Short mmCIF file of C-alpha atoms in Angstrom, two decimals:
data_model
loop_
_atom_site.label_atom_id
_atom_site.label_comp_id
_atom_site.label_asym_id
_atom_site.label_seq_id
_atom_site.Cartn_x
_atom_site.Cartn_y
_atom_site.Cartn_z
CA MET A 18 -59.31 -4.08 -21.15
CA MET A 19 -61.57 -6.69 -22.15
CA ASN A 20 -60.93 -9.31 -24.75
CA THR A 21 -63.47 -10.12 -27.25
CA ILE A 22 -64.61 -13.81 -27.67
CA ILE A 23 -65.27 -14.86 -31.27
CA PRO A 24 -67.13 -18.17 -31.38
CA LYS A 25 -65.50 -21.06 -33.13
CA LYS A 26 -68.22 -21.15 -35.64
CA ALA A 27 -67.95 -17.50 -36.70
CA PRO A 28 -65.47 -18.34 -39.56
CA VAL A 29 -67.77 -20.60 -40.92
CA ILE A 30 -70.90 -18.39 -40.85
CA ILE A 31 -68.73 -15.61 -42.34
CA LEU A 32 -67.59 -17.94 -45.25
CA ALA A 33 -71.15 -19.10 -45.73
CA SER A 34 -72.50 -15.36 -46.02
CA ILE A 35 -69.70 -14.71 -48.52
CA LEU A 36 -70.48 -17.63 -50.63
CA SER A 37 -74.10 -16.64 -50.43
CA LEU A 38 -73.47 -13.05 -51.51
CA ALA A 39 -71.31 -14.50 -54.46
CA VAL A 40 -74.22 -16.93 -55.57
CA LEU A 41 -76.68 -13.95 -55.49
CA SER A 42 -74.48 -11.55 -57.32
CA GLY A 43 -73.80 -14.41 -59.88
CA SER A 44 -77.44 -14.89 -60.35
CA ALA A 45 -78.08 -11.18 -60.63
CA LEU A 46 -75.73 -11.12 -63.36
CA ALA A 47 -77.24 -13.80 -65.35
CA GLN A 48 -80.44 -12.53 -65.43
CA PRO A 49 -83.08 -14.54 -67.59
CA LEU A 50 -83.89 -12.55 -70.83
CA PRO A 51 -87.40 -13.55 -72.21
CA LEU A 52 -87.35 -13.31 -76.11
CA THR A 53 -89.88 -14.13 -78.83
CA LEU A 54 -88.56 -15.57 -82.11
CA GLU A 55 -89.39 -12.04 -83.76
CA GLU A 56 -87.50 -10.01 -81.01
CA ALA A 57 -84.31 -12.45 -81.25
CA ILE A 58 -84.22 -11.93 -85.16
CA GLU A 59 -84.45 -8.09 -84.74
CA LYS A 60 -81.57 -8.23 -82.09
CA ALA A 61 -79.57 -10.45 -84.47
CA ARG A 62 -80.00 -8.05 -87.26
CA THR A 63 -79.19 -5.02 -85.38
CA GLN A 64 -76.52 -6.21 -82.74
CA ASN A 65 -74.62 -9.05 -84.71
CA GLN A 66 -70.96 -8.13 -85.02
CA ALA A 67 -70.69 -9.55 -88.34
CA VAL A 68 -73.48 -7.35 -89.45
CA ALA A 69 -71.78 -4.25 -87.78
CA ALA A 70 -68.56 -5.15 -90.00
CA SER A 71 -70.42 -5.28 -93.11
CA LYS A 72 -72.17 -2.04 -92.35
CA GLN A 73 -68.72 -0.35 -91.89
CA GLN A 74 -67.70 -1.78 -95.39
CA GLU A 75 -70.91 -0.42 -96.74
CA ASN A 76 -70.05 3.05 -95.37
CA ALA A 77 -66.69 3.03 -96.76
CA SER A 78 -68.02 2.09 -100.11
CA ALA A 79 -70.54 5.01 -99.93
CA ALA A 80 -67.58 7.41 -99.23
CA GLU A 81 -65.87 6.14 -102.27
CA HIS A 82 -68.79 6.71 -104.28
CA GLN A 83 -68.91 10.32 -103.12
CA ASP A 84 -65.21 10.67 -103.86
CA ALA A 85 -65.87 9.55 -107.39
CA LYS A 86 -68.53 12.20 -107.82
CA ASN A 87 -66.42 14.95 -106.36
CA ALA A 88 -63.67 13.82 -109.02
CA ILE A 89 -65.70 15.90 -111.70
CA LEU A 90 -64.94 19.19 -109.61
CA PRO A 91 -62.06 21.25 -110.87
CA GLN A 92 -58.62 20.43 -109.84
CA TRP A 93 -57.20 23.17 -108.20
CA SER A 94 -53.55 23.56 -106.65
CA PHE A 95 -51.49 26.21 -105.12
CA GLY A 96 -47.67 26.43 -104.92
CA ALA A 97 -44.88 28.71 -104.01
CA GLU A 98 -40.91 28.47 -104.44
CA TYR A 99 -38.12 30.71 -103.33
CA ASP A 100 -34.58 30.08 -104.89
CA ARG A 101 -31.23 31.69 -104.07
CA TYR A 102 -28.89 31.11 -106.82
CA SER A 103 -25.10 30.44 -106.42
CA LYS A 104 -22.54 32.31 -108.73
CA LEU A 105 -22.40 31.05 -112.35
CA THR A 106 -18.99 29.57 -113.18
CA LEU A 107 -18.03 30.35 -116.81
CA PHE A 108 -15.33 28.24 -118.67
CA GLU A 109 -13.79 30.06 -121.83
CA ASP A 110 -11.26 27.54 -122.94
CA GLY A 111 -12.41 23.98 -122.06
CA LEU A 112 -12.32 23.50 -118.33
CA SER A 113 -9.10 25.24 -117.82
CA ASP A 114 -9.90 28.97 -118.00
CA SER A 115 -12.92 29.71 -115.67
CA HIS A 116 -14.27 32.88 -113.86
CA SER A 117 -17.50 33.61 -111.74
CA LEU A 118 -20.32 36.12 -112.06
CA THR A 119 -23.47 36.77 -110.32
CA ARG A 120 -26.83 35.61 -111.80
CA ARG A 121 -28.59 38.67 -113.64
CA PRO A 122 -30.58 40.50 -112.75
CA SER A 123 -30.65 39.02 -109.21
CA PRO A 124 -29.47 35.71 -107.56
CA ASN A 125 -33.01 35.61 -105.89
CA GLY A 126 -35.93 33.75 -107.55
CA VAL A 127 -39.53 33.37 -106.21
CA ASN A 128 -42.46 31.88 -108.04
CA ALA A 129 -46.04 31.66 -106.32
CA GLY A 130 -49.24 30.82 -108.07
CA THR A 131 -52.43 28.90 -108.48
CA ARG A 132 -53.68 26.49 -111.10
CA ALA A 133 -56.89 25.09 -112.04
CA GLU A 134 -57.92 22.13 -114.45
CA PHE A 135 -61.50 21.06 -115.38
CA THR A 136 -62.27 18.13 -117.59
CA LEU A 137 -64.74 19.06 -120.21
CA TYR A 138 -64.70 15.73 -122.01
CA SER A 139 -62.91 12.42 -121.29
CA GLY A 140 -64.87 9.81 -123.43
CA GLY A 141 -67.22 9.11 -120.56
CA ARG A 142 -64.33 7.95 -117.98
CA GLN A 143 -65.53 9.96 -115.27
CA ARG A 144 -69.16 8.97 -115.68
CA THR A 145 -68.00 5.31 -115.67
CA PHE A 146 -65.88 5.87 -112.63
CA ILE A 147 -68.93 7.23 -110.64
CA GLU A 148 -71.05 4.45 -112.17
CA GLU A 149 -68.65 1.72 -110.88
CA ALA A 150 -68.41 3.21 -107.46
CA GLY A 151 -72.22 3.31 -107.13
CA ILE A 152 -72.50 -0.37 -108.17
CA ARG A 153 -69.89 -1.35 -105.72
CA THR A 154 -71.83 0.55 -102.84
CA ARG A 155 -75.10 -1.40 -104.12
CA ILE A 156 -73.02 -4.68 -103.90
CA GLU A 157 -71.99 -3.80 -100.18
CA LYS A 158 -75.49 -2.88 -99.17
CA ILE A 159 -76.64 -6.50 -100.80
CA ASN A 160 -73.77 -8.22 -98.77
CA THR A 161 -75.08 -6.37 -95.47
CA THR A 162 -78.65 -7.67 -96.19
CA ASP A 163 -77.57 -10.99 -96.98
CA ILE A 164 -75.26 -11.34 -93.66
CA GLN A 165 -78.31 -9.86 -91.89
CA GLY A 166 -80.52 -12.58 -93.49
CA ASN A 167 -78.00 -15.29 -92.95
CA VAL A 168 -77.64 -14.31 -89.23
CA ALA A 169 -81.47 -14.32 -88.88
CA LEU A 170 -81.82 -17.50 -90.16
CA GLN A 171 -78.98 -18.91 -87.87
CA THR A 172 -80.78 -17.12 -84.93
CA VAL A 173 -84.06 -19.12 -86.01
CA VAL A 174 -82.30 -22.35 -85.94
CA GLN A 175 -80.64 -21.82 -82.46
CA TYR A 176 -83.86 -20.45 -81.23
CA MET A 177 -85.98 -23.34 -82.17
CA GLU A 178 -83.20 -25.65 -80.90
CA MET A 179 -83.57 -24.17 -77.61
CA VAL A 180 -87.60 -24.55 -78.02
CA ARG A 181 -86.89 -28.11 -78.66
CA LEU A 182 -84.47 -28.88 -75.86
CA ASN A 183 -86.64 -27.14 -73.46
CA LYS A 184 -89.51 -29.36 -74.48
CA LEU A 185 -87.27 -32.52 -74.46
CA ASP A 186 -86.06 -31.85 -71.12
CA SER A 187 -89.79 -31.35 -69.87
CA LEU A 188 -90.57 -34.62 -71.70
CA ILE A 189 -87.72 -36.40 -69.99
CA GLY A 190 -88.57 -35.11 -66.78
CA GLU A 191 -92.16 -36.64 -67.07
CA GLN A 192 -90.50 -40.09 -68.18
CA ILE A 193 -88.41 -39.94 -65.22
CA LYS A 194 -91.44 -39.45 -62.84
CA ARG A 195 -93.03 -42.34 -64.74
CA ALA A 196 -89.84 -44.52 -64.28
CA GLU A 197 -89.73 -43.59 -60.52
CA ILE A 198 -93.34 -44.65 -60.19
CA ARG A 199 -92.60 -47.98 -62.24
CA LEU A 200 -89.49 -48.56 -60.09
CA LYS A 201 -91.60 -48.21 -57.00
CA ASN A 202 -94.41 -50.56 -58.29
CA ILE A 203 -91.75 -53.10 -59.54
CA THR A 204 -90.02 -52.94 -56.09
CA ALA A 205 -93.36 -53.90 -54.37
CA LEU A 206 -94.09 -56.46 -56.88
CA PHE A 207 -90.52 -58.00 -56.21
CA ASN A 208 -91.03 -58.12 -52.59
CA ASN A 209 -94.24 -59.81 -53.13
CA GLU A 210 -92.17 -62.29 -55.24
CA ARG A 211 -94.30 -61.58 -58.32
CA VAL A 212 -91.63 -60.34 -60.44
CA THR A 213 -87.94 -61.23 -60.85
CA LYS A 214 -84.87 -59.25 -59.82
CA THR A 215 -83.98 -58.83 -63.33
CA ASP A 216 -87.19 -56.61 -63.79
CA LEU A 217 -86.06 -54.64 -60.71
CA LEU A 218 -82.57 -53.99 -61.87
CA ARG A 219 -83.71 -53.18 -65.35
CA ALA A 220 -86.08 -50.57 -64.12
CA GLN A 221 -83.11 -49.18 -61.97
CA VAL A 222 -80.98 -48.97 -64.99
CA VAL A 223 -83.53 -47.43 -67.26
CA LEU A 224 -84.17 -44.67 -64.52
CA SER A 225 -80.60 -43.88 -64.15
CA ALA A 226 -80.45 -43.78 -68.06
CA ASN A 227 -83.23 -41.37 -68.31
CA LYS A 228 -81.60 -38.90 -65.78
CA LEU A 229 -78.37 -38.98 -67.78
CA ASN A 230 -80.43 -38.03 -70.76
CA ARG A 231 -81.82 -35.23 -69.08
CA GLU A 232 -78.28 -34.14 -68.08
CA GLN A 233 -77.36 -34.37 -71.72
CA ALA A 234 -80.28 -32.46 -72.83
CA ALA A 235 -79.36 -29.63 -70.09
CA ASN A 236 -76.02 -29.43 -71.58
CA ASP A 237 -77.16 -29.24 -75.19
CA LEU A 238 -79.45 -26.50 -74.12
CA ALA A 239 -76.58 -24.42 -72.40
CA ILE A 240 -74.61 -24.98 -75.77
CA ALA A 241 -77.63 -23.66 -77.79
CA ASN A 242 -78.09 -20.56 -75.36
CA TYR A 243 -74.32 -19.67 -75.76
CA ARG A 244 -74.41 -19.92 -79.48
CA LEU A 245 -77.58 -17.65 -79.52
CA ASN A 246 -75.80 -15.22 -77.14
CA VAL A 247 -72.92 -14.87 -79.75
CA LEU A 248 -75.37 -14.37 -82.43
CA LEU A 249 -77.25 -11.71 -80.67
CA ASN A 250 -73.91 -10.16 -79.06
CA LEU A 251 -75.04 -11.01 -75.59
CA PRO A 252 -72.98 -11.41 -72.66
CA ASP A 253 -72.09 -15.28 -72.42
CA SER A 254 -74.03 -15.44 -68.97
CA THR A 255 -77.19 -14.41 -70.45
CA LYS A 256 -80.03 -16.91 -70.02
CA ILE A 257 -82.31 -16.74 -72.74
CA LEU A 258 -85.89 -17.75 -72.31
CA PRO A 259 -87.94 -18.57 -75.53
CA ARG A 260 -91.27 -16.81 -74.90
CA ASN A 261 -93.34 -18.22 -77.59
CA PRO A 262 -93.04 -22.02 -77.28
CA ALA A 263 -96.99 -22.26 -77.07
CA GLU A 264 -97.32 -21.03 -80.49
CA MET A 265 -95.74 -24.17 -81.85
CA GLN A 266 -98.72 -25.95 -80.88
CA THR A 267 -101.26 -23.88 -82.96
CA GLY A 268 -100.22 -25.65 -86.12
CA ARG A 269 -100.22 -22.29 -87.97
CA SER A 270 -98.78 -22.68 -91.43
CA TYR A 271 -97.46 -19.94 -93.64
CA ALA A 272 -98.50 -19.44 -97.14
CA THR A 273 -95.45 -20.42 -99.08
CA GLU A 274 -96.96 -21.34 -102.59
CA PRO A 275 -96.84 -17.81 -104.04
CA MET A 276 -93.13 -17.62 -103.23
CA LEU A 277 -92.63 -20.21 -106.17
CA HIS A 278 -94.37 -18.04 -108.65
CA GLN A 279 -92.40 -14.62 -107.46
CA PRO A 280 -89.25 -13.54 -109.38
CA ASN A 281 -86.21 -14.98 -107.89
CA ASN A 282 -84.69 -12.33 -105.96
CA SER A 283 -82.04 -14.33 -103.91
CA TYR A 284 -79.13 -12.34 -102.43
CA VAL A 285 -76.69 -14.58 -104.63
CA LEU A 286 -78.54 -13.43 -107.99
CA GLN A 287 -78.96 -9.67 -106.86
CA ARG A 288 -74.92 -9.66 -106.09
CA PHE A 289 -74.23 -11.37 -109.29
CA GLY A 290 -76.62 -9.03 -111.36
CA GLU A 291 -74.72 -6.12 -109.95
CA ASN A 292 -71.26 -7.72 -111.13
CA ILE A 293 -72.59 -8.12 -114.63
CA ARG A 294 -73.42 -4.43 -114.32
CA LEU A 295 -69.76 -3.78 -113.16
CA GLN A 296 -68.33 -5.82 -116.14
CA GLU A 297 -70.24 -3.96 -118.51
CA SER A 298 -69.31 -0.48 -117.04
CA ARG A 299 -65.73 -1.83 -117.37
CA ILE A 300 -66.22 -2.39 -120.97
CA ARG A 301 -67.45 1.20 -121.47
CA LEU A 302 -64.25 2.08 -119.58
CA ILE A 303 -62.03 0.64 -122.05
CA LYS A 304 -63.97 2.11 -124.95
CA SER A 305 -63.42 5.57 -123.49
CA SER A 306 -59.70 5.08 -123.90
CA TYR A 307 -60.18 5.56 -127.59
CA TYR A 308 -61.49 9.16 -127.29
CA PRO A 309 -59.54 12.06 -126.47
CA THR A 310 -59.60 14.27 -123.42
CA VAL A 311 -60.49 18.00 -123.28
CA GLN A 312 -59.62 20.08 -120.30
CA LEU A 313 -60.24 23.63 -119.38
CA VAL A 314 -56.94 25.02 -117.75
CA GLY A 315 -56.32 28.35 -115.90
CA ALA A 316 -53.27 29.51 -113.84
CA TYR A 317 -52.37 32.84 -112.13
CA GLY A 318 -49.03 33.68 -110.36
CA LEU A 319 -46.56 36.21 -109.04
CA ASN A 320 -42.83 35.85 -110.00
CA TYR A 321 -39.51 37.56 -109.66
CA PRO A 322 -37.33 38.50 -111.45
CA ASN A 323 -38.95 39.16 -114.83
CA THR A 324 -37.64 36.70 -117.12
CA LEU A 325 -40.29 37.30 -119.84
CA PHE A 326 -38.15 40.06 -121.23
CA PHE A 327 -34.69 40.25 -122.53
CA PRO A 328 -32.45 40.98 -120.78
CA PRO A 329 -34.26 40.03 -117.60
CA VAL A 330 -35.35 42.70 -115.38
CA ALA A 331 -35.25 42.85 -111.41
CA GLN A 332 -38.87 43.44 -110.99
CA TRP A 333 -41.84 41.52 -109.49
CA TYR A 334 -44.54 40.56 -112.14
CA SER A 335 -47.85 38.77 -112.14
CA VAL A 336 -49.57 37.10 -114.95
CA GLY A 337 -52.27 34.48 -115.69
CA TYR A 338 -53.69 32.39 -118.62
CA VAL A 339 -56.84 30.46 -119.50
CA GLY A 340 -56.79 27.81 -122.36
CA ILE A 341 -58.01 24.56 -123.56
CA LYS A 342 -55.94 21.43 -123.05
CA THR A 343 -56.59 18.15 -125.30
CA GLY A 344 -54.83 14.88 -125.66
CA ILE A 345 -55.41 11.54 -127.02
CA HIS A 346 -53.54 7.89 -126.12
CA LEU A 347 -52.66 6.81 -129.53
CA SER A 348 -51.54 3.53 -128.03
CA ALA A 349 -55.01 2.74 -126.69
CA PHE A 350 -55.91 1.69 -130.40
CA TYR A 351 -53.47 -1.29 -130.17
CA HIS A 352 -53.24 -1.80 -126.47
CA SER A 353 -56.96 -1.89 -125.45
CA LYS A 354 -57.88 -4.53 -128.59
CA GLN A 355 -57.20 -7.53 -126.37
CA LYS A 356 -58.55 -5.90 -123.24
CA MET A 357 -61.86 -5.25 -125.07
CA ALA A 358 -61.83 -8.97 -126.28
CA ALA A 359 -60.99 -10.26 -122.74
CA ALA A 360 -63.80 -8.25 -120.95
CA ARG A 361 -66.64 -9.19 -123.65
CA SER A 362 -65.73 -12.90 -123.09
CA ARG A 363 -65.84 -12.60 -119.27
CA LEU A 364 -69.24 -10.74 -119.84
CA ALA A 365 -70.49 -13.60 -121.83
CA GLY A 366 -69.35 -16.14 -119.34
CA MET A 367 -71.03 -14.33 -116.59
CA TYR A 368 -74.38 -14.39 -118.37
CA LEU A 369 -74.28 -18.04 -118.68
CA GLN A 370 -73.07 -18.48 -115.15
CA GLN A 371 -76.00 -16.24 -113.94
CA GLN A 372 -78.39 -19.01 -115.53
CA VAL A 373 -76.46 -21.63 -113.68
CA ILE A 374 -76.92 -19.81 -110.45
CA SER A 375 -80.63 -19.16 -111.08
CA ASP A 376 -81.39 -22.74 -111.56
CA GLN A 377 -79.29 -23.78 -108.31
CA VAL A 378 -81.60 -21.24 -106.25
CA GLY A 379 -84.52 -22.43 -107.67
CA THR A 380 -83.71 -25.93 -106.65
CA GLU A 381 -82.95 -24.67 -103.25
CA ILE A 382 -86.20 -22.86 -103.03
CA SER A 383 -88.13 -25.94 -104.31
CA SER A 384 -86.37 -28.10 -101.60
CA ALA A 385 -87.05 -25.68 -99.03
CA GLN A 386 -90.83 -25.80 -99.96
CA ILE A 387 -90.95 -29.51 -100.21
CA LYS A 388 -89.26 -30.01 -96.79
CA TYR A 389 -91.67 -27.42 -95.36
CA ARG A 390 -94.81 -29.34 -96.67
CA GLU A 391 -93.22 -32.42 -95.22
CA SER A 392 -92.80 -30.91 -91.83
CA LEU A 393 -96.62 -29.84 -91.94
CA SER A 394 -97.36 -33.68 -92.75
CA ARG A 395 -95.23 -34.59 -89.63
CA ILE A 396 -97.01 -32.28 -87.42
CA ARG A 397 -100.50 -33.93 -88.27
CA VAL A 398 -98.87 -37.47 -87.96
CA ALA A 399 -97.32 -36.72 -84.69
CA GLU A 400 -100.58 -35.19 -83.25
CA GLU A 401 -102.62 -38.17 -84.22
CA SER A 402 -99.88 -40.70 -82.84
CA ILE A 403 -99.59 -38.79 -79.15
CA GLU A 404 -103.07 -39.93 -78.24
CA GLN A 405 -102.49 -43.34 -79.66
CA THR A 406 -99.11 -43.83 -77.78
CA ARG A 407 -100.48 -42.63 -74.59
CA THR A 408 -103.29 -45.13 -74.67
CA ASN A 409 -100.97 -47.89 -75.50
CA LEU A 410 -98.79 -46.81 -72.52
CA ARG A 411 -101.80 -46.83 -70.15
CA ILE A 412 -102.99 -50.16 -71.41
CA THR A 413 -99.36 -51.84 -71.46
CA ASN A 414 -98.64 -50.31 -68.00
CA THR A 415 -102.09 -52.02 -66.54
CA LYS A 416 -101.12 -55.30 -68.33
CA TYR A 417 -97.68 -55.33 -66.71
CA LEU A 418 -99.09 -54.71 -63.38
CA ASN A 419 -101.40 -57.49 -63.85
CA GLN A 420 -98.39 -59.82 -65.19
CA THR A 421 -99.89 -60.04 -68.50
CA ALA A 422 -97.09 -58.17 -70.42
CA LEU A 423 -93.44 -58.06 -70.34
CA LEU A 424 -91.33 -55.06 -68.68
CA THR A 425 -89.79 -54.76 -72.38
CA ASP A 426 -93.32 -54.01 -73.83
CA LEU A 427 -93.91 -51.43 -71.13
CA LEU A 428 -90.50 -49.88 -71.81
CA ASP A 429 -91.10 -49.83 -75.44
CA ALA A 430 -94.46 -48.23 -74.93
CA ASP A 431 -92.95 -45.47 -72.63
CA ASN A 432 -90.18 -44.80 -75.06
CA LEU A 433 -92.97 -44.61 -77.96
CA PHE A 434 -94.90 -42.17 -76.03
CA LEU A 435 -91.70 -39.99 -75.48
CA GLU A 436 -90.83 -40.28 -79.09
CA SER A 437 -94.19 -39.40 -80.40
CA ASN A 438 -94.32 -36.29 -78.28
CA TYR A 439 -90.76 -35.35 -79.31
CA ASN A 440 -91.54 -35.83 -82.88
CA LEU A 441 -94.11 -33.25 -82.61
CA VAL A 442 -91.94 -30.82 -81.14
CA ARG A 443 -89.30 -31.49 -83.70
CA ALA A 444 -91.78 -31.13 -86.35
CA HIS A 445 -93.07 -27.69 -85.21
CA ALA A 446 -89.29 -26.67 -84.87
CA ASP A 447 -88.64 -27.90 -88.36
CA GLU A 448 -91.57 -26.40 -90.08
CA ARG A 449 -90.59 -22.82 -88.49
CA VAL A 450 -86.81 -23.46 -89.81
CA PHE A 451 -87.88 -24.35 -93.20
CA TYR A 452 -90.00 -21.45 -93.49
CA TYR A 453 -87.34 -18.96 -92.59
CA LYS A 454 -84.84 -21.02 -94.96
CA LEU A 455 -87.43 -20.46 -97.73
CA LEU A 456 -87.64 -16.50 -96.98
CA TYR A 457 -83.72 -16.39 -97.07
CA ALA A 458 -83.46 -18.20 -100.17
CA GLN A 459 -86.15 -15.88 -101.79
CA GLY A 460 -84.02 -12.94 -100.44
CA GLN A 461 -86.97 -11.81 -98.16
CA LEU A 462 -85.34 -12.46 -94.83
#
């Protein structure tokens, strides 16, 4: 029998293999997902959980609307009953003298039949119920569209935040490279006793701060990625890669001026308009209580024994009838008076409130339009300042190496160059966000 000799390094090799497999499987689970802005918006509109919940409410409202329509169909019922009667106890002299008899003509009783009612006229109540259910269905549809638009807007904000942070990470990476080259040059100058140790220490501190800024940007990017995953209903481990950041550099602007001259169709006003129609429908419902109800009724049944004759006969019989049934609630003439006054007052208040909301939405649209134009101006200014700050950085760097400028001037020039590049990225992101805010405010997103 031979003993297998296991090298001492084998457990280490096995552990390393297990860890490698875990890392590989983890990276396989977190596959990057390239997405354009339009693709992200479409996923949010179709996959978001809040949208799915609103669609369920919309489906429920549609079912209730159909149920209201079905209420105009005849009310039809069927029933059957069997009774076994006990003996009758008869009292001749108060409660003292009693005797029992069997129910005539039989102790058994059977009733089975069907009944139908069809409303011919109800003062418009049924039509009003159907109308109210239809209005509620439209309100739920508006709610769903509103939620889709709101989720799409949040998606744009988070997507552009990721684009901004990705570019910021790249800009800080370039700044770190410049800081490393600067530190190398300052170290050489310090060794040649051309600069003080203060410059060397400050260059080291600036490099460390830049690295910390990049770590913070990476953390913010991970948070924005997580928020976008939630909006798109994607697994938490999904790494989204914005696929069209290059479009931000085209300077493309959208035609927003016509939006200010279009009818205000915001989701708030759409919903409020339907609520006004609902209140008008309720007024018509109150009015309908003043009118009578007319129904066509009919029934047919099989019964035992025959109690239609006297004396009753122990025999089966069947009979049916058709007739008209009418009635009116007289109390409605004094009960509904105050209800009508309250309903009309509410309707008048809703008309006034509609104008207030219209003004508020108009202000929101105008504000978004102004901020959109401002972002376009910022893009133009940022594009012009980038070349200026790049030239300034190059000149200041040369002056510092020749000891004709201070390190503070060089660091300020470097930060100014970073800021000008970042301002351009932020202006492009703001331009896209304000455009979609304008679409949402107009009820077009």
